[in-house]
Amino acid sequence: MPKRSTKDPKFSELKQDIDLEQFVTSVKGIFRDTDDPRQITKTKYPFWFLMLLFLCGYLSGSNTVSDLTIYAELNIGWINMLIGQKYAAPSYDTLWWLLARLPPAIFKQLLQKWFATIPQQFRDQLLIIDGKRLKGVSTDEHLVHLVELFAAEQKIVLAQEKVPDKSSEPKVIEALLKDIDVSGALISTDALFAHISRAQQFLDHGADYLIGLKGNQGNFHDEAKNFFNQARDIKYEGVDVERYISSPEKGHGRIEQRSICICTALDWLPQAQTWPGLKAIIEVTSEREIEGKKTSENRYYFSSRKASAKEFAGWIRGHWLIENPLHWVLDVIFREDAAQAKAGFIAENMAFFRRLSMNIIKIADPDRGFADARRICMYEPKYLRGILGKIFVS
């Protein structure tokens, strides 16, 4: 359960003093080689200062440019004390212009700098690739669709790329993975990525794949479905499969139980000769009971990893982590779908700061809920200072 009390060791730790001189030096160093799109001779604020302001604002509950402007007006004294300099609060136009004009590629470089040490921890972890449309700024003429690489265990976003629409998601695999060492990880995707070339890309990066299997693969889907149907008909007697049945889950007025069946003896499967590294096919049967009405659904997957049915059950269930810890939080706590700003690069850049704020909170105070952490940052500057110190000093 997320922590709600502030009487815990982590809260006390984050309130401790940090080396402010080292902090400012580190902040300036992070942004030193960043391409600034502004005319330097006409600028009033250094780039690093505005980036720090954006971070402080988002960590403290700001969701819009107007929020950031008000945050700056009310907290400029504290920020000046933090950095040992004296600036006036920047205007709405200053903040809006930078967010709208700054190429998103710059933020991708910054993300790589900030989390340069994290990729070494991904061996044997589940990484999820999934897309999200920013509904508030998407129309028939203007669409913002982001594809994200998400670490399920640490619950952090490792990379994001903008694509024209959902069908274009598989085209950005290389862009998502090029700066991250995913060796030994298991990358989970939906059936949109079920293409031989995409599977090979994951293997080329040293990772295994777990991909949804639907009708877009024609005979492959039919072969898997027929195999598991026949195995079920004879009650799995003499069939080389492994099964695992999860404990019933209760919540929101429904009871759900999942049965996972895997087959790793694939000599009979024609696709085993064509799909690179294919080692397992999986059937998941979900049985739900809602208000006394029972339904059943079968879903199919295939993977380059050989593992137990229980392990696959955890990984497949884990794929949906991106819906609650990431997409739900972005929409409910950061109000992403309510965001209306869409001029220039502003929608993608603000999406970056939302995800970066989530990452920072998860790294600095992993057991605390995002809403609580942002609320504490707003009311207790020492806590915000400690969170920033975890990123820029520790």
PDB file of C-alpha atoms in Angstrom, residues 7-267:
ATOM      1  CA  LYS A   7       6.242   9.850   9.882  1.00  0.00           C
ATOM      2  CA  ASP A   8       8.492   7.354   8.142  1.00  0.00           C
ATOM      3  CA  PRO A   9      12.267   7.021   7.689  1.00  0.00           C
ATOM      4  CA  LYS A  10      12.201   7.850   3.958  1.00  0.00           C
ATOM      5  CA  PHE A  11      10.381  11.142   4.566  1.00  0.00           C
ATOM      6  CA  SER A  12      12.848  12.086   7.298  1.00  0.00           C
ATOM      7  CA  GLU A  13      15.779  11.130   5.082  1.00  0.00           C
ATOM      8  CA  LEU A  14      14.570  13.261   2.195  1.00  0.00           C
ATOM      9  CA  LYS A  15      14.164  16.295   4.473  1.00  0.00           C
ATOM     10  CA  GLN A  16      17.860  16.285   5.358  1.00  0.00           C
ATOM     11  CA  ASP A  17      20.115  19.068   4.056  1.00  0.00           C
ATOM     12  CA  ILE A  18      21.898  18.519   0.761  1.00  0.00           C
ATOM     13  CA  ASP A  19      25.099  20.047  -0.621  1.00  0.00           C
ATOM     14  CA  LEU A  20      23.579  23.003  -2.488  1.00  0.00           C
ATOM     15  CA  GLU A  21      26.838  23.944  -4.197  1.00  0.00           C
ATOM     16  CA  GLN A  22      27.180  20.429  -5.586  1.00  0.00           C
ATOM     17  CA  PHE A  23      23.493  20.469  -6.491  1.00  0.00           C
ATOM     18  CA  VAL A  24      23.763  23.638  -8.590  1.00  0.00           C
ATOM     19  CA  THR A  25      26.966  22.436 -10.231  1.00  0.00           C
ATOM     20  CA  SER A  26      25.276  19.155 -11.149  1.00  0.00           C
ATOM     21  CA  VAL A  27      22.152  20.851 -12.534  1.00  0.00           C
ATOM     22  CA  LYS A  28      24.233  23.174 -14.696  1.00  0.00           C
ATOM     23  CA  GLY A  29      26.381  20.256 -15.853  1.00  0.00           C
ATOM     24  CA  ILE A  30      23.380  18.192 -16.940  1.00  0.00           C
ATOM     25  CA  PHE A  31      22.167  20.990 -19.217  1.00  0.00           C
ATOM     26  CA  ARG A  32      25.564  22.340 -20.315  1.00  0.00           C
ATOM     27  CA  ASP A  33      25.679  20.571 -23.688  1.00  0.00           C
ATOM     28  CA  THR A  34      21.977  20.977 -24.455  1.00  0.00           C
ATOM     29  CA  ASP A  35      21.026  22.825 -27.634  1.00  0.00           C
ATOM     30  CA  ASP A  36      19.108  25.942 -26.604  1.00  0.00           C
ATOM     31  CA  PRO A  37      16.691  27.050 -29.382  1.00  0.00           C
ATOM     32  CA  ARG A  38      16.499  30.612 -28.039  1.00  0.00           C
ATOM     33  CA  GLN A  39      18.540  33.609 -29.162  1.00  0.00           C
ATOM     34  CA  ILE A  40      21.008  33.664 -26.291  1.00  0.00           C
ATOM     35  CA  THR A  41      21.651  37.412 -26.502  1.00  0.00           C
ATOM     36  CA  LYS A  42      17.940  38.045 -25.913  1.00  0.00           C
ATOM     37  CA  THR A  43      17.358  35.595 -23.094  1.00  0.00           C
ATOM     38  CA  LYS A  44      16.725  36.588 -19.501  1.00  0.00           C
ATOM     39  CA  TYR A  45      16.909  33.136 -17.935  1.00  0.00           C
ATOM     40  CA  PRO A  46      19.551  30.420 -18.390  1.00  0.00           C
ATOM     41  CA  PHE A  47      18.271  27.180 -19.853  1.00  0.00           C
ATOM     42  CA  TRP A  48      19.163  25.127 -16.774  1.00  0.00           C
ATOM     43  CA  PHE A  49      17.126  27.442 -14.535  1.00  0.00           C
ATOM     44  CA  LEU A  50      13.950  27.005 -16.597  1.00  0.00           C
ATOM     45  CA  MET A  51      14.408  23.236 -16.745  1.00  0.00           C
ATOM     46  CA  LEU A  52      14.791  23.119 -12.970  1.00  0.00           C
ATOM     47  CA  LEU A  53      11.677  25.271 -12.605  1.00  0.00           C
ATOM     48  CA  PHE A  54       9.687  22.886 -14.811  1.00  0.00           C
ATOM     49  CA  LEU A  55      10.811  19.936 -12.693  1.00  0.00           C
ATOM     50  CA  CYS A  56       9.955  21.650  -9.417  1.00  0.00           C
ATOM     51  CA  GLY A  57       6.550  22.666 -10.775  1.00  0.00           C
ATOM     52  CA  TYR A  58       5.594  19.231 -12.047  1.00  0.00           C
ATOM     53  CA  LEU A  59       6.813  17.504  -8.892  1.00  0.00           C
ATOM     54  CA  SER A  60       4.708  19.954  -6.854  1.00  0.00           C
ATOM     55  CA  GLY A  61       1.422  19.340  -8.655  1.00  0.00           C
ATOM     56  CA  SER A  62       1.518  21.608 -11.723  1.00  0.00           C
ATOM     57  CA  ASN A  63      -0.185  20.147 -14.795  1.00  0.00           C
ATOM     58  CA  THR A  64      -0.477  23.113 -17.200  1.00  0.00           C
ATOM     59  CA  VAL A  65       1.583  26.122 -18.257  1.00  0.00           C
ATOM     60  CA  SER A  66      -0.756  28.286 -16.183  1.00  0.00           C
ATOM     61  CA  ASP A  67      -0.047  26.075 -13.158  1.00  0.00           C
ATOM     62  CA  LEU A  68       3.695  26.403 -13.772  1.00  0.00           C
ATOM     63  CA  THR A  69       3.409  30.188 -14.022  1.00  0.00           C
ATOM     64  CA  ILE A  70       1.567  30.443 -10.693  1.00  0.00           C
ATOM     65  CA  TYR A  71       4.034  28.023  -9.088  1.00  0.00           C
ATOM     66  CA  ALA A  72       6.922  30.218 -10.257  1.00  0.00           C
ATOM     67  CA  GLU A  73       5.313  33.394  -8.906  1.00  0.00           C
ATOM     68  CA  LEU A  74       4.686  31.874  -5.471  1.00  0.00           C
ATOM     69  CA  ASN A  75       7.945  29.935  -5.095  1.00  0.00           C
ATOM     70  CA  ILE A  76      10.591  32.023  -6.870  1.00  0.00           C
ATOM     71  CA  GLY A  77      12.086  33.073  -3.533  1.00  0.00           C
ATOM     72  CA  TRP A  78      12.603  29.452  -2.469  1.00  0.00           C
ATOM     73  CA  ILE A  79      14.067  28.496  -5.857  1.00  0.00           C
ATOM     74  CA  ASN A  80      16.481  31.435  -5.714  1.00  0.00           C
ATOM     75  CA  MET A  81      17.561  30.343  -2.231  1.00  0.00           C
ATOM     76  CA  LEU A  82      18.070  26.790  -3.530  1.00  0.00           C
ATOM     77  CA  ILE A  83      20.366  27.882  -6.364  1.00  0.00           C
ATOM     78  CA  GLY A  84      22.014  30.832  -4.600  1.00  0.00           C
ATOM     79  CA  GLN A  85      21.003  33.344  -7.284  1.00  0.00           C
ATOM     80  CA  LYS A  86      18.254  35.864  -7.801  1.00  0.00           C
ATOM     81  CA  TYR A  87      15.794  35.738 -10.679  1.00  0.00           C
ATOM     82  CA  ALA A  88      12.343  37.200 -11.152  1.00  0.00           C
ATOM     83  CA  ALA A  89       9.514  34.743 -11.781  1.00  0.00           C
ATOM     84  CA  PRO A  90       9.335  33.987 -15.545  1.00  0.00           C
ATOM     85  CA  SER A  91       6.149  34.920 -17.365  1.00  0.00           C
ATOM     86  CA  TYR A  92       3.586  32.604 -18.908  1.00  0.00           C
ATOM     87  CA  ASP A  93       4.854  33.528 -22.394  1.00  0.00           C
ATOM     88  CA  THR A  94       8.433  32.623 -21.472  1.00  0.00           C
ATOM     89  CA  LEU A  95       7.454  29.163 -20.241  1.00  0.00           C
ATOM     90  CA  TRP A  96       4.978  28.504 -23.053  1.00  0.00           C
ATOM     91  CA  TRP A  97       7.441  29.544 -25.774  1.00  0.00           C
ATOM     92  CA  LEU A  98      10.203  27.254 -24.550  1.00  0.00           C
ATOM     93  CA  LEU A  99       7.917  24.229 -24.193  1.00  0.00           C
ATOM     94  CA  ALA A 100       6.427  24.828 -27.648  1.00  0.00           C
ATOM     95  CA  ARG A 101       9.716  25.415 -29.469  1.00  0.00           C
ATOM     96  CA  LEU A 102      12.152  23.019 -27.787  1.00  0.00           C
ATOM     97  CA  PRO A 103      12.737  19.933 -29.990  1.00  0.00           C
ATOM     98  CA  PRO A 104      11.739  16.748 -28.101  1.00  0.00           C
ATOM     99  CA  ALA A 105      15.034  15.130 -29.101  1.00  0.00           C
ATOM    100  CA  ILE A 106      16.714  17.349 -26.502  1.00  0.00           C
ATOM    101  CA  PHE A 107      14.631  15.805 -23.724  1.00  0.00           C
ATOM    102  CA  LYS A 108      15.476  12.324 -24.949  1.00  0.00           C
ATOM    103  CA  GLN A 109      19.143  13.196 -24.519  1.00  0.00           C
ATOM    104  CA  LEU A 110      18.449  14.472 -21.013  1.00  0.00           C
ATOM    105  CA  LEU A 111      16.554  11.307 -20.099  1.00  0.00           C
ATOM    106  CA  GLN A 112      19.547   9.276 -21.177  1.00  0.00           C
ATOM    107  CA  LYS A 113      21.849  11.389 -18.982  1.00  0.00           C
ATOM    108  CA  TRP A 114      19.628  11.246 -15.911  1.00  0.00           C
ATOM    109  CA  PHE A 115      19.083   7.496 -15.956  1.00  0.00           C
ATOM    110  CA  ALA A 116      22.357   6.370 -17.466  1.00  0.00           C
ATOM    111  CA  THR A 117      22.979   3.856 -14.649  1.00  0.00           C
ATOM    112  CA  ILE A 118      19.526   2.263 -14.621  1.00  0.00           C
ATOM    113  CA  PRO A 119      19.760  -0.009 -17.736  1.00  0.00           C
ATOM    114  CA  GLN A 120      22.282  -2.247 -15.991  1.00  0.00           C
ATOM    115  CA  GLN A 121      19.441  -3.428 -13.744  1.00  0.00           C
ATOM    116  CA  PHE A 122      17.185  -4.733 -16.511  1.00  0.00           C
ATOM    117  CA  ARG A 123      18.477  -8.291 -16.850  1.00  0.00           C
ATOM    118  CA  ASP A 124      15.598 -10.737 -16.288  1.00  0.00           C
ATOM    119  CA  GLN A 125      13.141  -7.863 -15.897  1.00  0.00           C
ATOM    120  CA  LEU A 126       9.891  -7.352 -17.780  1.00  0.00           C
ATOM    121  CA  LEU A 127       9.926  -4.337 -20.104  1.00  0.00           C
ATOM    122  CA  ILE A 128       6.694  -3.296 -21.764  1.00  0.00           C
ATOM    123  CA  ILE A 129       6.185  -1.464 -25.044  1.00  0.00           C
ATOM    124  CA  ASP A 130       2.791   0.138 -25.412  1.00  0.00           C
ATOM    125  CA  GLY A 131       1.247   3.261 -26.910  1.00  0.00           C
ATOM    126  CA  LYS A 132      -1.009   5.998 -25.545  1.00  0.00           C
ATOM    127  CA  ARG A 133      -2.964   8.652 -27.400  1.00  0.00           C
ATOM    128  CA  LEU A 134      -3.085  12.068 -25.735  1.00  0.00           C
ATOM    129  CA  LYS A 135      -6.830  12.503 -26.098  1.00  0.00           C
ATOM    130  CA  GLY A 136      -7.036  16.133 -25.031  1.00  0.00           C
ATOM    131  CA  VAL A 137      -4.831  17.336 -27.886  1.00  0.00           C
ATOM    132  CA  SER A 138      -5.768  14.748 -30.528  1.00  0.00           C
ATOM    133  CA  THR A 139      -8.270  15.566 -33.256  1.00  0.00           C
ATOM    134  CA  ASP A 140      -8.859  14.277 -36.765  1.00  0.00           C
ATOM    135  CA  GLU A 141      -6.316  16.811 -38.039  1.00  0.00           C
ATOM    136  CA  HIS A 142      -3.879  16.765 -35.109  1.00  0.00           C
ATOM    137  CA  LEU A 143      -2.887  13.515 -33.414  1.00  0.00           C
ATOM    138  CA  VAL A 144      -0.429  12.981 -30.578  1.00  0.00           C
ATOM    139  CA  HIS A 145       0.297   9.281 -30.025  1.00  0.00           C
ATOM    140  CA  LEU A 146       3.224   8.248 -27.830  1.00  0.00           C
ATOM    141  CA  VAL A 147       4.922   4.852 -27.625  1.00  0.00           C
ATOM    142  CA  GLU A 148       6.659   4.111 -24.325  1.00  0.00           C
ATOM    143  CA  LEU A 149       9.174   1.622 -23.003  1.00  0.00           C
ATOM    144  CA  PHE A 150       8.184   0.905 -19.403  1.00  0.00           C
ATOM    145  CA  ALA A 151      10.081  -1.054 -16.728  1.00  0.00           C
ATOM    146  CA  ALA A 152       7.360  -3.041 -14.961  1.00  0.00           C
ATOM    147  CA  GLU A 153       9.283  -3.782 -11.752  1.00  0.00           C
ATOM    148  CA  GLN A 154      10.620  -0.268 -11.158  1.00  0.00           C
ATOM    149  CA  LYS A 155       7.545   1.375 -12.695  1.00  0.00           C
ATOM    150  CA  ILE A 156       9.526   3.952 -14.635  1.00  0.00           C
ATOM    151  CA  VAL A 157       9.390   5.144 -18.239  1.00  0.00           C
ATOM    152  CA  LEU A 158      12.704   4.500 -19.985  1.00  0.00           C
ATOM    153  CA  ALA A 159      11.948   6.074 -23.362  1.00  0.00           C
ATOM    154  CA  GLN A 160       9.118   7.630 -25.347  1.00  0.00           C
ATOM    155  CA  GLU A 161       8.628   8.259 -29.062  1.00  0.00           C
ATOM    156  CA  LYS A 162       5.884  10.071 -30.938  1.00  0.00           C
ATOM    157  CA  VAL A 163       4.246   8.272 -33.878  1.00  0.00           C
ATOM    158  CA  PRO A 164       1.525   9.336 -36.344  1.00  0.00           C
ATOM    159  CA  ASP A 165      -0.985   6.731 -35.105  1.00  0.00           C
ATOM    160  CA  LYS A 166      -1.277   3.378 -33.320  1.00  0.00           C
ATOM    161  CA  SER A 167      -0.499   1.353 -36.443  1.00  0.00           C
ATOM    162  CA  SER A 168       2.925   3.027 -36.564  1.00  0.00           C
ATOM    163  CA  GLU A 169       3.966   1.857 -33.086  1.00  0.00           C
ATOM    164  CA  PRO A 170       6.227  -1.024 -34.273  1.00  0.00           C
ATOM    165  CA  LYS A 171       8.276   1.355 -36.426  1.00  0.00           C
ATOM    166  CA  VAL A 172       9.972   2.949 -33.417  1.00  0.00           C
ATOM    167  CA  ILE A 173      11.502  -0.165 -31.823  1.00  0.00           C
ATOM    168  CA  GLU A 174      15.015   0.926 -32.758  1.00  0.00           C
ATOM    169  CA  ALA A 175      14.444   4.466 -31.508  1.00  0.00           C
ATOM    170  CA  LEU A 176      13.168   3.165 -28.151  1.00  0.00           C
ATOM    171  CA  LEU A 177      15.985   0.679 -27.617  1.00  0.00           C
ATOM    172  CA  LYS A 178      19.020   2.329 -29.192  1.00  0.00           C
ATOM    173  CA  ASP A 179      20.298   4.036 -26.017  1.00  0.00           C
ATOM    174  CA  ILE A 180      19.250   1.405 -23.477  1.00  0.00           C
ATOM    175  CA  ASP A 181      20.932  -1.885 -22.656  1.00  0.00           C
ATOM    176  CA  VAL A 182      18.070  -4.410 -22.584  1.00  0.00           C
ATOM    177  CA  SER A 183      20.260  -7.498 -22.651  1.00  0.00           C
ATOM    178  CA  GLY A 184      18.586 -10.352 -20.797  1.00  0.00           C
ATOM    179  CA  ALA A 185      15.260  -8.544 -20.421  1.00  0.00           C
ATOM    180  CA  LEU A 186      11.882  -9.853 -21.579  1.00  0.00           C
ATOM    181  CA  ILE A 187      10.077  -7.334 -23.783  1.00  0.00           C
ATOM    182  CA  SER A 188       6.292  -7.659 -23.837  1.00  0.00           C
ATOM    183  CA  THR A 189       4.137  -6.189 -26.609  1.00  0.00           C
ATOM    184  CA  ASP A 190       0.658  -6.592 -28.040  1.00  0.00           C
ATOM    185  CA  ALA A 191      -0.216  -8.369 -31.294  1.00  0.00           C
ATOM    186  CA  LEU A 192       0.544  -5.238 -33.324  1.00  0.00           C
ATOM    187  CA  PHE A 193       4.233  -6.196 -33.049  1.00  0.00           C
ATOM    188  CA  ALA A 194       3.661  -9.782 -34.241  1.00  0.00           C
ATOM    189  CA  HIS A 195       5.978  -9.673 -37.250  1.00  0.00           C
ATOM    190  CA  ILE A 196       9.113 -11.715 -37.869  1.00  0.00           C
ATOM    191  CA  SER A 197      11.275  -8.630 -38.393  1.00  0.00           C
ATOM    192  CA  ARG A 198      10.092  -7.066 -35.122  1.00  0.00           C
ATOM    193  CA  ALA A 199      10.814 -10.237 -33.167  1.00  0.00           C
ATOM    194  CA  GLN A 200      14.300 -10.314 -34.693  1.00  0.00           C
ATOM    195  CA  GLN A 201      14.896  -6.713 -33.589  1.00  0.00           C
ATOM    196  CA  PHE A 202      14.306  -7.665 -29.970  1.00  0.00           C
ATOM    197  CA  LEU A 203      16.670 -10.609 -30.254  1.00  0.00           C
ATOM    198  CA  ASP A 204      19.306  -8.421 -31.935  1.00  0.00           C
ATOM    199  CA  HIS A 205      19.272  -6.211 -28.842  1.00  0.00           C
ATOM    200  CA  GLY A 206      19.890  -9.225 -26.602  1.00  0.00           C
ATOM    201  CA  ALA A 207      16.331  -9.389 -25.226  1.00  0.00           C
ATOM    202  CA  ASP A 208      13.623 -12.039 -25.387  1.00  0.00           C
ATOM    203  CA  TYR A 209      10.136 -11.260 -26.651  1.00  0.00           C
ATOM    204  CA  LEU A 210       6.619 -12.042 -25.418  1.00  0.00           C
ATOM    205  CA  ILE A 211       4.110 -11.028 -28.094  1.00  0.00           C
ATOM    206  CA  GLY A 212       0.338 -11.240 -28.314  1.00  0.00           C
ATOM    207  CA  LEU A 213      -1.013 -13.538 -31.022  1.00  0.00           C
ATOM    208  CA  LYS A 214      -4.190 -12.672 -32.890  1.00  0.00           C
ATOM    209  CA  GLY A 215      -5.714 -13.137 -36.309  1.00  0.00           C
ATOM    210  CA  ASN A 216      -3.214 -10.811 -37.985  1.00  0.00           C
ATOM    211  CA  GLN A 217      -0.863 -13.809 -38.115  1.00  0.00           C
ATOM    212  CA  GLY A 218      -3.394 -16.020 -39.832  1.00  0.00           C
ATOM    213  CA  ASN A 219      -2.311 -19.643 -39.708  1.00  0.00           C
ATOM    214  CA  PHE A 220      -0.069 -19.096 -36.678  1.00  0.00           C
ATOM    215  CA  HIS A 221      -3.049 -18.027 -34.552  1.00  0.00           C
ATOM    216  CA  ASP A 222      -5.197 -20.860 -35.906  1.00  0.00           C
ATOM    217  CA  GLU A 223      -2.504 -23.467 -35.264  1.00  0.00           C
ATOM    218  CA  ALA A 224      -2.084 -22.359 -31.651  1.00  0.00           C
ATOM    219  CA  LYS A 225      -5.829 -22.160 -31.043  1.00  0.00           C
ATOM    220  CA  ASN A 226      -6.485 -25.615 -32.536  1.00  0.00           C
ATOM    221  CA  PHE A 227      -3.649 -27.170 -30.541  1.00  0.00           C
ATOM    222  CA  PHE A 228      -4.910 -25.913 -27.188  1.00  0.00           C
ATOM    223  CA  ASN A 229      -8.549 -26.710 -28.040  1.00  0.00           C
ATOM    224  CA  GLN A 230      -7.644 -30.315 -28.849  1.00  0.00           C
ATOM    225  CA  ALA A 231      -5.510 -30.590 -25.723  1.00  0.00           C
ATOM    226  CA  ARG A 232      -8.419 -29.339 -23.646  1.00  0.00           C
ATOM    227  CA  ASP A 233     -10.840 -31.771 -25.284  1.00  0.00           C
ATOM    228  CA  ILE A 234      -8.755 -34.754 -24.153  1.00  0.00           C
ATOM    229  CA  LYS A 235      -8.150 -33.155 -20.741  1.00  0.00           C
ATOM    230  CA  TYR A 236      -4.433 -32.706 -21.563  1.00  0.00           C
ATOM    231  CA  GLU A 237      -3.730 -36.441 -21.239  1.00  0.00           C
ATOM    232  CA  GLY A 238      -0.523 -37.346 -23.079  1.00  0.00           C
ATOM    233  CA  VAL A 239      -0.024 -33.746 -24.277  1.00  0.00           C
ATOM    234  CA  ASP A 240       3.321 -32.101 -23.614  1.00  0.00           C
ATOM    235  CA  VAL A 241       2.102 -28.938 -21.916  1.00  0.00           C
ATOM    236  CA  GLU A 242       2.389 -27.269 -18.524  1.00  0.00           C
ATOM    237  CA  ARG A 243      -0.531 -25.577 -16.793  1.00  0.00           C
ATOM    238  CA  TYR A 244      -0.952 -23.084 -13.977  1.00  0.00           C
ATOM    239  CA  ILE A 245      -4.196 -21.806 -12.454  1.00  0.00           C
ATOM    240  CA  SER A 246      -4.046 -18.502 -10.607  1.00  0.00           C
ATOM    241  CA  SER A 247      -5.894 -17.778  -7.389  1.00  0.00           C
ATOM    242  CA  PRO A 248      -9.261 -16.044  -7.869  1.00  0.00           C
ATOM    243  CA  GLU A 249      -9.028 -12.248  -7.803  1.00  0.00           C
ATOM    244  CA  LYS A 250     -11.892 -10.245  -6.374  1.00  0.00           C
ATOM    245  CA  GLY A 251     -12.508  -6.560  -6.886  1.00  0.00           C
ATOM    246  CA  HIS A 252     -14.941  -3.996  -8.281  1.00  0.00           C
ATOM    247  CA  GLY A 253     -17.798  -6.473  -8.030  1.00  0.00           C
ATOM    248  CA  ARG A 254     -16.184  -9.200 -10.097  1.00  0.00           C
ATOM    249  CA  ILE A 255     -14.289 -12.446  -9.571  1.00  0.00           C
ATOM    250  CA  GLU A 256     -11.614 -13.397 -12.109  1.00  0.00           C
ATOM    251  CA  GLN A 257      -9.454 -16.474 -12.432  1.00  0.00           C
ATOM    252  CA  ARG A 258      -6.856 -17.210 -15.100  1.00  0.00           C
ATOM    253  CA  SER A 259      -5.597 -20.533 -16.379  1.00  0.00           C
ATOM    254  CA  ILE A 260      -2.270 -20.517 -18.257  1.00  0.00           C
ATOM    255  CA  CYS A 261      -1.198 -23.366 -20.502  1.00  0.00           C
ATOM    256  CA  ILE A 262       2.164 -23.392 -22.298  1.00  0.00           C
ATOM    257  CA  CYS A 263       3.757 -25.660 -24.854  1.00  0.00           C
ATOM    258  CA  THR A 264       7.510 -25.632 -25.485  1.00  0.00           C
ATOM    259  CA  ALA A 265       7.697 -28.819 -27.587  1.00  0.00           C
ATOM    260  CA  LEU A 266       7.041 -27.161 -30.950  1.00  0.00           C
ATOM    261  CA  ASP A 267       8.250 -29.715 -33.522  1.00  0.00           C
TER     262      ASP A 267
END
